[in-house]
Short mmCIF file of C-alpha atoms and ligand atoms in Angstrom, two decimals:
data_model
loop_
_atom_site.label_atom_id
_atom_site.label_comp_id
_atom_site.label_asym_id
_atom_site.label_seq_id
_atom_site.Cartn_x
_atom_site.Cartn_y
_atom_site.Cartn_z
CA MET A 204 9.16 33.93 -39.04
CA ALA A 205 6.21 36.12 -39.96
CA LEU A 206 3.70 35.11 -42.58
CA PRO A 207 3.64 37.07 -45.85
CA ALA A 208 1.44 40.17 -45.90
CA ARG A 209 -0.65 38.73 -48.71
CA ARG A 210 -2.82 35.89 -47.37
CA TYR A 211 -4.86 33.53 -49.47
CA PRO A 212 -8.15 32.07 -48.34
CA LEU A 213 -6.93 28.45 -48.38
CA GLU A 214 -10.41 27.08 -48.81
CA GLY A 215 -10.78 26.39 -52.52
CA ILE A 216 -7.13 26.99 -53.47
CA ASN A 217 -6.41 24.88 -56.54
CA LEU A 218 -2.73 24.17 -57.21
CA LYS A 219 -3.77 22.46 -60.41
CA ASP A 220 -4.61 25.75 -62.07
CA PRO A 221 -1.87 26.58 -64.64
CA LEU A 222 -2.85 30.25 -64.49
CA LEU A 223 -1.78 30.33 -60.82
CA PHE A 224 1.80 29.84 -62.09
CA GLU A 225 1.64 32.16 -65.09
CA GLN A 226 2.99 35.23 -63.30
CA GLY A 227 5.73 33.31 -61.48
CA MET A 228 5.98 30.68 -58.79
CA PRO A 229 3.33 31.32 -56.10
CA HIS A 230 5.89 31.31 -53.28
CA ALA A 231 3.72 33.32 -50.90
CA LEU A 232 0.95 30.75 -51.25
CA PHE A 233 3.37 27.85 -50.76
CA ARG A 234 4.71 29.54 -47.65
CA GLN A 235 1.25 29.94 -46.24
CA LEU A 236 0.51 26.28 -46.98
CA ARG A 237 3.71 25.22 -45.18
CA TYR A 238 2.56 27.13 -42.11
CA GLU A 239 -1.16 26.52 -42.15
CA ALA A 240 -1.80 23.34 -44.10
CA PRO A 241 1.41 21.44 -44.94
CA VAL A 242 -0.69 18.40 -45.89
CA TYR A 243 -3.43 20.19 -47.81
CA TRP A 244 -6.44 18.51 -49.45
CA ASN A 245 -6.80 19.98 -52.95
CA GLU A 246 -10.15 19.35 -54.61
CA GLU A 247 -9.85 18.83 -58.35
CA PRO A 248 -12.13 20.79 -60.66
CA GLU A 249 -12.70 17.79 -62.97
CA GLU A 250 -15.75 15.74 -62.00
CA ASP A 251 -14.06 12.38 -62.39
CA GLU A 252 -10.89 13.30 -60.45
CA PRO A 253 -11.03 12.69 -56.70
CA GLY A 254 -8.64 15.40 -55.43
CA PHE A 255 -5.13 15.04 -54.01
CA TRP A 256 -2.96 15.73 -50.99
CA ALA A 257 -0.52 18.59 -51.57
CA LEU A 258 2.77 18.23 -49.66
CA THR A 259 4.77 21.43 -49.26
CA LYS A 260 7.29 20.60 -46.48
CA TYR A 261 10.82 19.44 -47.34
CA ASP A 262 10.93 16.56 -44.84
CA ASP A 263 7.57 15.12 -45.94
CA ILE A 264 8.61 15.13 -49.60
CA VAL A 265 11.87 13.36 -48.77
CA ALA A 266 10.07 10.74 -46.66
CA VAL A 267 7.50 10.01 -49.39
CA SER A 268 10.13 9.86 -52.14
CA LYS A 269 12.16 7.34 -50.12
CA ASN A 270 9.23 5.02 -49.50
CA PRO A 271 8.08 3.55 -52.83
CA GLN A 272 6.46 0.60 -51.03
CA LEU A 273 3.98 2.95 -49.36
CA PHE A 274 3.90 5.70 -51.99
CA SER A 275 3.85 4.20 -55.45
CA SER A 276 4.85 5.74 -58.79
CA ALA A 277 3.20 2.89 -60.72
CA MET A 278 -0.22 2.89 -59.13
CA GLY A 279 -2.01 5.67 -61.01
CA GLY A 280 1.04 7.31 -62.62
CA HIS A 281 3.40 10.07 -61.60
CA GLN A 282 1.38 13.09 -62.71
CA ILE A 283 -1.69 14.43 -60.92
CA SER A 284 -3.92 13.35 -63.79
CA TYR A 285 -3.67 12.84 -67.53
CA PRO A 286 -5.46 14.68 -70.34
CA PRO A 287 -8.89 13.08 -70.72
CA GLY A 288 -8.38 12.35 -74.45
CA LEU A 289 -5.45 10.10 -73.57
CA GLU A 290 -7.34 7.63 -71.44
CA PHE A 291 -6.64 3.97 -72.16
CA ASN A 292 -4.71 4.53 -75.35
CA ARG A 293 -1.08 3.90 -76.11
CA ALA A 294 0.12 7.28 -74.92
CA THR A 295 -1.15 6.72 -71.38
CA ALA A 296 0.39 3.26 -71.31
CA ALA A 297 3.72 4.66 -72.37
CA ILE A 298 3.64 7.50 -69.85
CA VAL A 299 2.73 5.22 -67.01
CA GLY A 300 4.80 2.31 -68.28
CA ASN A 301 8.19 3.94 -68.38
CA MET A 302 10.85 3.92 -65.72
CA ILE A 303 9.61 7.01 -63.95
CA GLY A 304 6.23 5.33 -63.51
CA MET A 305 7.53 2.02 -62.11
CA ASP A 306 8.08 0.67 -58.64
CA PRO A 307 10.78 -1.68 -57.37
CA PRO A 308 11.80 -4.37 -58.20
CA GLU A 309 10.87 -3.70 -61.87
CA HIS A 310 12.13 -0.12 -61.59
CA ASN A 311 15.54 -1.21 -60.32
CA ALA A 312 15.99 -3.60 -63.26
CA TYR A 313 15.27 -0.91 -65.86
CA ARG A 314 17.27 1.73 -64.07
CA ARG A 315 20.28 -0.61 -64.00
CA LEU A 316 20.10 -0.89 -67.79
CA VAL A 317 20.49 2.80 -68.52
CA SER A 318 22.23 4.22 -65.48
CA PRO A 319 25.83 3.46 -66.67
CA SER A 320 25.26 5.93 -69.53
CA PHE A 321 24.37 8.65 -67.00
CA SER A 322 27.01 7.98 -64.32
CA ALA A 323 29.33 10.76 -63.15
CA GLY A 324 32.20 9.06 -65.01
CA ALA A 325 30.30 8.70 -68.30
CA VAL A 326 29.14 12.30 -68.11
CA ARG A 327 32.65 13.59 -67.34
CA LYS A 328 33.79 12.16 -70.69
CA MET A 329 31.15 14.30 -72.42
CA GLU A 330 32.59 17.60 -71.16
CA PRO A 331 34.74 18.43 -74.24
CA THR A 332 31.76 17.73 -76.56
CA VAL A 333 29.40 19.79 -74.42
CA ARG A 334 31.90 22.68 -74.33
CA GLU A 335 32.21 22.56 -78.09
CA MET A 336 28.41 22.67 -78.41
CA VAL A 337 28.14 25.60 -75.99
CA THR A 338 30.89 27.47 -77.83
CA ARG A 339 29.16 26.95 -81.16
CA ILE A 340 25.87 28.28 -79.74
CA LEU A 341 27.46 31.33 -78.10
CA GLU A 342 29.62 32.21 -81.09
CA ARG A 343 26.49 32.77 -83.15
CA LEU A 344 25.46 35.64 -80.83
CA VAL A 345 26.36 39.19 -81.80
CA PRO A 346 27.78 41.41 -78.99
CA GLY A 347 25.62 44.47 -78.45
CA ALA A 348 22.67 42.91 -80.27
CA GLU A 349 19.40 41.60 -78.92
CA CYS A 350 18.74 37.88 -78.90
CA GLU A 351 15.84 35.59 -77.99
CA PHE A 352 17.61 33.74 -75.21
CA ILE A 353 15.21 30.78 -75.05
CA SER A 354 15.25 29.65 -78.65
CA GLU A 355 18.79 30.78 -79.52
CA VAL A 356 20.60 29.61 -76.40
CA ALA A 357 18.69 27.90 -73.58
CA ALA A 358 16.72 25.48 -75.73
CA GLU A 359 19.57 24.73 -78.08
CA LEU A 360 22.02 23.13 -75.67
CA PRO A 361 19.76 20.42 -74.16
CA LEU A 362 18.48 19.62 -77.66
CA VAL A 363 21.88 19.10 -79.23
CA VAL A 364 23.08 17.11 -76.20
CA LEU A 365 19.97 14.93 -76.22
CA CYS A 366 20.29 14.27 -79.95
CA GLU A 367 23.89 13.18 -79.41
CA LEU A 368 22.93 10.95 -76.48
CA LEU A 369 19.95 9.29 -78.18
CA GLY A 370 21.40 9.08 -81.68
CA VAL A 371 18.89 11.49 -83.21
CA PRO A 372 20.35 13.34 -86.24
CA GLN A 373 21.06 16.95 -85.25
CA GLU A 374 18.96 18.27 -88.15
CA ASP A 375 15.88 16.69 -86.49
CA ARG A 376 16.32 18.54 -83.20
CA ARG A 377 13.57 21.06 -84.01
CA LEU A 378 11.12 18.14 -84.19
CA LEU A 379 11.99 17.24 -80.59
CA PHE A 380 11.62 20.89 -79.66
CA GLY A 381 8.13 21.04 -81.21
CA TRP A 382 6.88 17.91 -79.45
CA THR A 383 8.07 19.05 -76.03
CA GLU A 384 6.40 22.43 -76.56
CA ARG A 385 3.07 20.83 -77.45
CA LEU A 386 3.19 18.20 -74.72
CA THR A 387 4.12 20.45 -71.85
CA ASP A 388 1.80 23.39 -72.50
CA PHE A 389 -1.05 22.54 -70.17
CA VAL A 390 -3.35 24.91 -71.96
CA ASN A 391 -2.81 23.10 -75.25
CA THR A 392 -5.82 21.06 -76.45
CA PRO A 393 -5.95 17.36 -75.54
CA GLU A 394 -6.38 16.59 -79.27
CA ASP A 395 -3.12 18.28 -80.15
CA GLN A 396 -1.36 16.57 -77.24
CA VAL A 397 -2.59 13.20 -78.52
CA ALA A 398 -1.33 14.08 -82.00
CA ALA A 399 2.07 15.15 -80.62
CA PHE A 400 2.39 11.86 -78.68
CA ALA A 401 1.63 9.89 -81.85
CA GLU A 402 4.24 11.78 -83.88
CA LEU A 403 6.89 11.41 -81.19
CA PHE A 404 6.26 7.67 -80.81
CA ALA A 405 6.33 7.12 -84.59
CA TYR A 406 9.67 8.93 -84.78
CA GLY A 407 11.08 6.92 -81.84
CA GLN A 408 9.96 3.66 -83.42
CA ALA A 409 11.56 4.45 -86.76
CA LEU A 410 14.78 5.37 -84.93
CA ALA A 411 14.69 2.12 -82.93
CA GLU A 412 14.21 0.07 -86.10
CA ARG A 413 17.13 1.86 -87.72
CA ARG A 414 19.31 1.15 -84.70
CA ARG A 415 18.37 -2.54 -84.77
CA ARG A 416 19.64 -2.69 -88.35
CA GLU A 417 22.68 -0.48 -87.70
CA PRO A 418 23.52 -0.25 -84.01
CA ALA A 419 25.70 2.68 -82.97
CA GLY A 420 27.09 3.74 -79.59
CA ASP A 421 23.99 5.72 -78.55
CA LEU A 422 21.24 5.11 -76.01
CA MET A 423 18.58 4.21 -78.55
CA SER A 424 20.87 1.49 -79.93
CA LEU A 425 21.25 0.16 -76.40
CA MET A 426 17.53 0.18 -75.60
CA ALA A 427 16.39 -1.16 -78.98
CA ASN A 428 18.73 -4.15 -78.81
CA VAL A 429 19.05 -4.97 -75.13
CA GLU A 430 17.41 -8.13 -73.77
CA MET A 431 15.84 -8.64 -70.37
CA ASP A 432 15.05 -12.21 -69.40
CA GLY A 433 15.96 -13.28 -72.94
CA GLN A 434 13.55 -10.84 -74.62
CA ARG A 435 13.90 -7.45 -76.19
CA ILE A 436 12.02 -4.76 -74.29
CA ASP A 437 8.60 -4.23 -75.81
CA GLN A 438 7.52 -1.31 -77.96
CA GLN A 439 5.45 0.31 -75.25
CA LEU A 440 8.48 0.56 -72.99
CA LEU A 441 10.60 1.89 -75.82
CA ASP A 442 7.93 4.55 -76.48
CA GLY A 443 8.00 5.44 -72.82
CA PHE A 444 11.78 5.56 -72.70
CA PHE A 445 11.98 7.89 -75.71
CA LEU A 446 9.20 10.11 -74.38
CA LEU A 447 10.77 10.29 -70.92
CA LEU A 448 14.19 11.32 -72.17
CA VAL A 449 12.86 13.86 -74.66
CA ILE A 450 10.68 15.56 -72.05
CA ALA A 451 12.85 15.01 -68.95
CA GLY A 452 16.13 15.99 -70.57
CA ASN A 453 14.91 18.92 -72.52
CA GLU A 454 12.63 21.46 -70.88
CA THR A 455 14.07 21.01 -67.41
CA THR A 456 17.62 21.93 -68.39
CA ARG A 457 16.42 24.68 -70.74
CA ASN A 458 14.32 26.23 -67.99
CA THR A 459 17.18 26.14 -65.50
CA ILE A 460 19.50 27.87 -67.99
CA SER A 461 16.97 30.65 -68.65
CA GLY A 462 15.72 30.91 -65.06
CA GLY A 463 19.34 30.89 -63.84
CA LEU A 464 20.26 33.72 -66.19
CA LEU A 465 17.20 35.72 -65.13
CA ALA A 466 18.22 35.29 -61.47
CA LEU A 467 21.69 36.64 -62.33
CA ILE A 468 20.23 39.57 -64.26
CA GLU A 469 18.02 40.39 -61.29
CA HIS A 470 21.00 40.04 -58.91
CA PRO A 471 23.83 41.90 -60.73
CA ASP A 472 26.14 41.62 -57.68
CA GLN A 473 25.96 37.82 -58.00
CA TYR A 474 26.66 38.08 -61.74
CA GLN A 475 29.76 40.17 -61.04
CA LEU A 476 30.90 37.80 -58.30
CA LEU A 477 30.78 34.87 -60.74
CA ARG A 478 32.65 36.85 -63.39
CA GLU A 479 35.37 37.54 -60.82
CA GLN A 480 35.36 34.07 -59.27
CA PRO A 481 34.31 31.47 -61.86
CA ALA A 482 35.33 28.75 -59.40
CA LEU A 483 31.99 29.52 -57.69
CA ILE A 484 30.00 28.41 -60.75
CA PRO A 485 29.37 24.84 -59.46
CA THR A 486 27.73 26.18 -56.27
CA ALA A 487 25.93 28.81 -58.36
CA VAL A 488 24.47 26.00 -60.49
CA GLU A 489 23.07 24.30 -57.36
CA GLU A 490 21.57 27.60 -56.26
CA MET A 491 20.00 28.11 -59.70
CA LEU A 492 18.47 24.63 -59.45
CA ARG A 493 17.06 25.46 -56.02
CA TRP A 494 15.89 28.92 -57.06
CA VAL A 495 14.27 27.89 -60.34
CA THR A 496 13.11 24.36 -59.41
CA PRO A 497 12.02 23.63 -63.00
CA VAL A 498 9.96 20.55 -62.11
CA ILE A 499 7.07 21.79 -60.01
CA HIS A 500 5.64 18.49 -58.84
CA PHE A 501 5.53 14.73 -59.11
CA ARG A 502 2.86 12.46 -57.75
CA ARG A 503 2.71 9.23 -55.80
CA THR A 504 -0.31 7.10 -54.81
CA ALA A 505 -0.72 5.60 -51.31
CA THR A 506 -0.64 1.80 -51.53
CA THR A 507 -2.15 1.47 -48.06
CA ASP A 508 -3.55 3.76 -45.35
CA ALA A 509 -0.76 5.99 -44.03
CA GLU A 510 -0.19 9.08 -41.92
CA ILE A 511 1.72 12.25 -42.76
CA ARG A 512 2.03 14.93 -40.02
CA GLY A 513 -0.92 13.36 -38.23
CA GLN A 514 -3.10 13.49 -41.33
CA THR A 515 -4.63 10.19 -42.42
CA ILE A 516 -3.97 9.35 -46.05
CA ARG A 517 -6.23 6.61 -47.41
CA ARG A 518 -5.15 3.78 -49.70
CA GLY A 519 -5.46 5.00 -53.29
CA ASP A 520 -5.16 8.71 -52.41
CA LYS A 521 -3.00 10.83 -54.69
CA VAL A 522 -0.06 12.47 -52.91
CA VAL A 523 1.59 15.35 -54.79
CA MET A 524 5.03 16.73 -53.87
CA TRP A 525 5.57 20.44 -54.60
CA TYR A 526 9.33 20.81 -55.04
CA PRO A 527 9.51 24.65 -55.29
CA SER A 528 7.97 24.83 -51.84
CA ALA A 529 10.41 22.29 -50.36
CA ASN A 530 13.26 24.33 -51.82
CA ARG A 531 12.15 27.44 -49.91
CA ASP A 532 11.32 25.62 -46.68
CA GLU A 533 12.66 27.78 -43.87
CA ASP A 534 13.15 24.70 -41.67
CA MET A 535 15.73 23.46 -44.18
CA PHE A 536 17.31 26.56 -45.74
CA GLU A 537 18.67 29.67 -44.09
CA ARG A 538 17.33 32.83 -45.76
CA PRO A 539 15.48 30.71 -48.35
CA ASP A 540 14.26 33.74 -50.31
CA VAL A 541 17.80 35.02 -50.91
CA PHE A 542 19.60 34.04 -54.13
CA ASP A 543 23.13 33.31 -53.00
CA VAL A 544 25.58 31.72 -55.45
CA ARG A 545 27.87 30.79 -52.53
CA ARG A 546 25.16 28.84 -50.70
CA LYS A 547 26.62 25.73 -49.11
CA PRO A 548 25.28 23.25 -48.06
CA ASN A 549 22.45 23.31 -50.58
CA GLU A 550 20.54 20.04 -50.37
CA HIS A 551 17.78 21.12 -52.73
CA LEU A 552 15.17 18.74 -54.13
CA ALA A 553 15.15 20.02 -57.73
CA PHE A 554 16.19 16.54 -58.89
CA GLY A 555 13.80 14.77 -56.53
CA GLU A 556 15.05 12.24 -53.97
CA GLY A 557 15.22 8.52 -53.27
CA GLN A 558 14.05 5.80 -55.66
CA HIS A 559 13.54 8.02 -58.74
CA PHE A 560 16.27 10.57 -58.12
CA CYS A 561 16.92 12.20 -61.49
CA LEU A 562 18.97 9.98 -63.72
CA GLY A 563 20.14 12.97 -65.73
CA ALA A 564 21.35 15.01 -62.75
CA TRP A 565 25.07 14.75 -63.62
CA LEU A 566 24.37 15.56 -67.25
CA ALA A 567 22.18 18.55 -66.39
CA ARG A 568 24.82 19.86 -63.97
CA LEU A 569 27.50 19.54 -66.64
CA GLU A 570 25.40 21.41 -69.21
CA LEU A 571 24.61 24.17 -66.74
CA ARG A 572 28.16 24.58 -65.48
CA VAL A 573 29.73 24.71 -68.94
CA MET A 574 27.03 27.05 -70.26
CA PHE A 575 27.54 29.57 -67.44
CA GLU A 576 31.34 29.26 -67.53
CA GLU A 577 31.38 30.15 -71.21
CA LEU A 578 28.56 32.70 -71.12
CA LEU A 579 29.92 34.68 -68.17
CA ARG A 580 33.48 34.58 -69.51
CA ARG A 581 32.28 36.18 -72.75
CA GLN A 582 29.59 38.54 -71.48
CA PRO A 583 30.44 41.30 -68.98
CA ARG A 584 26.74 42.19 -68.73
CA ILE A 585 23.45 40.88 -70.00
CA GLU A 586 20.20 42.80 -69.65
CA LEU A 587 16.58 42.12 -70.41
CA ALA A 588 15.38 43.62 -73.69
CA GLY A 589 11.72 42.86 -73.06
CA ARG A 590 9.40 41.14 -70.61
CA PRO A 591 10.02 37.37 -70.26
CA ARG A 592 6.90 35.27 -70.94
CA ARG A 593 6.28 32.22 -68.78
CA ILE A 594 4.94 28.84 -69.86
CA ARG A 595 1.44 27.97 -68.66
CA SER A 596 1.97 24.88 -66.56
CA TYR A 597 1.68 23.61 -63.02
CA PHE A 598 4.18 20.85 -63.88
CA LEU A 599 7.17 22.65 -65.42
CA SER A 600 8.36 26.13 -64.57
CA GLY A 601 9.98 28.15 -67.32
CA PHE A 602 9.72 30.67 -70.11
CA THR A 603 8.63 30.63 -73.73
CA SER A 604 10.35 33.90 -74.49
CA MET A 605 13.15 35.98 -72.91
CA PRO A 606 14.60 38.75 -75.07
CA VAL A 607 18.01 39.85 -73.82
CA ARG A 608 20.68 42.34 -74.85
CA LEU A 609 24.32 41.29 -74.73
CA ALA A 610 26.47 44.20 -73.65
CA PRO A 611 29.66 44.45 -75.71
CA PRO A 612 32.93 44.42 -73.71
CA GLN A 613 33.98 48.02 -72.92
CA THR A 614 37.48 47.50 -71.61
CA ALA A 615 40.31 45.08 -72.30
CA ALA A 616 39.61 43.43 -68.92
CA GLU A 617 36.08 42.68 -70.03
CA ARG A 618 37.17 40.77 -73.14
CA PRO A 619 37.19 36.97 -72.91
C1 HEM B 240 17.74 20.70 -64.52
C2 HEM B 240 17.43 19.58 -65.11
C3 HEM B 240 16.58 18.48 -64.54
C4 HEM B 240 15.70 18.49 -63.48
C5 HEM B 240 15.39 19.64 -62.55
C6 HEM B 240 15.14 17.15 -63.38
C7 HEM B 240 14.23 16.76 -62.41
C8 HEM B 240 13.85 15.45 -62.18
C9 HEM B 240 13.05 15.00 -61.07
C10 HEM B 240 12.46 15.90 -59.99
C11 HEM B 240 12.93 13.65 -61.15
C12 HEM B 240 12.27 12.73 -60.12
C13 HEM B 240 10.99 12.07 -60.54
C14 HEM B 240 10.26 11.36 -59.42
O1 HEM B 240 10.72 11.33 -58.29
O2 HEM B 240 9.18 10.81 -59.71
C15 HEM B 240 13.63 13.24 -62.37
C16 HEM B 240 13.72 11.95 -62.83
C17 HEM B 240 14.31 11.62 -64.03
N1 HEM B 240 15.06 12.44 -64.86
FE1 HEM B 240 15.43 14.38 -64.57
N2 HEM B 240 15.67 16.39 -64.38
C18 HEM B 240 16.56 17.16 -65.11
C19 HEM B 240 17.33 16.76 -66.19
C20 HEM B 240 17.30 15.52 -66.74
C21 HEM B 240 18.08 15.11 -67.90
C22 HEM B 240 19.08 16.00 -68.64
C23 HEM B 240 17.74 13.81 -68.15
C24 HEM B 240 18.21 12.89 -69.23
C25 HEM B 240 18.71 13.23 -70.37
C26 HEM B 240 16.78 13.40 -67.12
C27 HEM B 240 16.22 12.15 -67.02
C28 HEM B 240 15.47 11.71 -65.95
C29 HEM B 240 14.99 10.35 -65.83
C30 HEM B 240 15.24 9.21 -66.81
C31 HEM B 240 14.26 10.29 -64.62
C32 HEM B 240 13.56 9.07 -64.04
C33 HEM B 240 14.45 8.35 -63.09
C34 HEM B 240 13.78 7.15 -62.45
O3 HEM B 240 12.59 6.96 -62.61
O4 HEM B 240 14.51 6.40 -61.80
N3 HEM B 240 16.55 14.45 -66.29
N4 HEM B 240 14.20 14.36 -62.96
#
């Protein structure tokens, strides 16, 4: 396959620049990296950061994800680096000290605690509630009118589901929304990120205390009261747990809903196909996950000297896995740059792989499927009413704003 016409001088390319992602995923650059430097050394602009290896090939990312002994999530954390203002305070400890930043055997023990709440069976039971939530959100929209799809639709569903799951009162969901916004905008100031962490932890602590006094059937009740080796889990882990679920369960699903809709708007034939054959929606959801890949990267740290594609990785080196690149790897996917709602098989890595495979994958899939079933059934056409604005991040891919116009049904056949 030929290289893209636009070539980047690889020397000096910095994948840690949020502005690189502002206009959309830099797929041409990822493609070039896969061909020319699949294990690329990325210098970091910060003086006290040593640089990292950027992995862009599907197979390498799978191999690293499946080998936590060699590539640790605990040693140094799971992000490339942390805002400098956070060093050595409680926020860093909570980020690093939650399940996503643990290695086995500790990781297995914590994962066992919460995984029953996220199993396929547990999630299946949530379908009627999720459908009710989706219906309520969509019924507020006015046919023919413009709406801000992110705040009115895409952000709403994960928030209401997360509140239900964690036991957060629905009227507080805008607080969760605000914290995720401030924590995931990489151009936000470190001071404001520190403040947002503090507010989120204080809220989580108050909720945990309430659930100790009055346990209910939610996840916070479980985590606040559960004992491991005869002891309740400590506050730092509870902070980390709350933070992880609020961030992991929120923006990712929101960004797949909005990115998925944008893909359908840009591919009207695929939109029509799904309207005619809603049974294809489950495969369409997988294709949206591949296409959007809302989590751009996670990091591991080499616990010992290792080799990837002949490249020596030294003990302590950061190794960063770029999921959007893996999901367009032409060695794995036929016609990777084509959006095809019938694509099967579709072994994308949007949810990661191996030891830390996304715990919320079944839940996210349910939210996405029900949202698109209900949206497409009601809406014969949706068009953009303005230019979507992307978030500034090299960690999460998504939009802050997407104005759309909902076309009213024109014929009886178009009515739900
Ligand atoms: C489209 C939606 C989602 C995407 C693309 C996504 C993506 C990911 C990825 C890539 C990982 C792997 C991290 C690693 O390997 O280091 C992960 C882990 C995780 N996700 Fe998700 N996620 C989504 C939705 C959710 C939801 C809805 C929840 C919960 C409400 C959730 C909770 C978690 C948790 C707890 C982990 C850590 C698992 C572990 O460490 O064992 N995610 N997610």
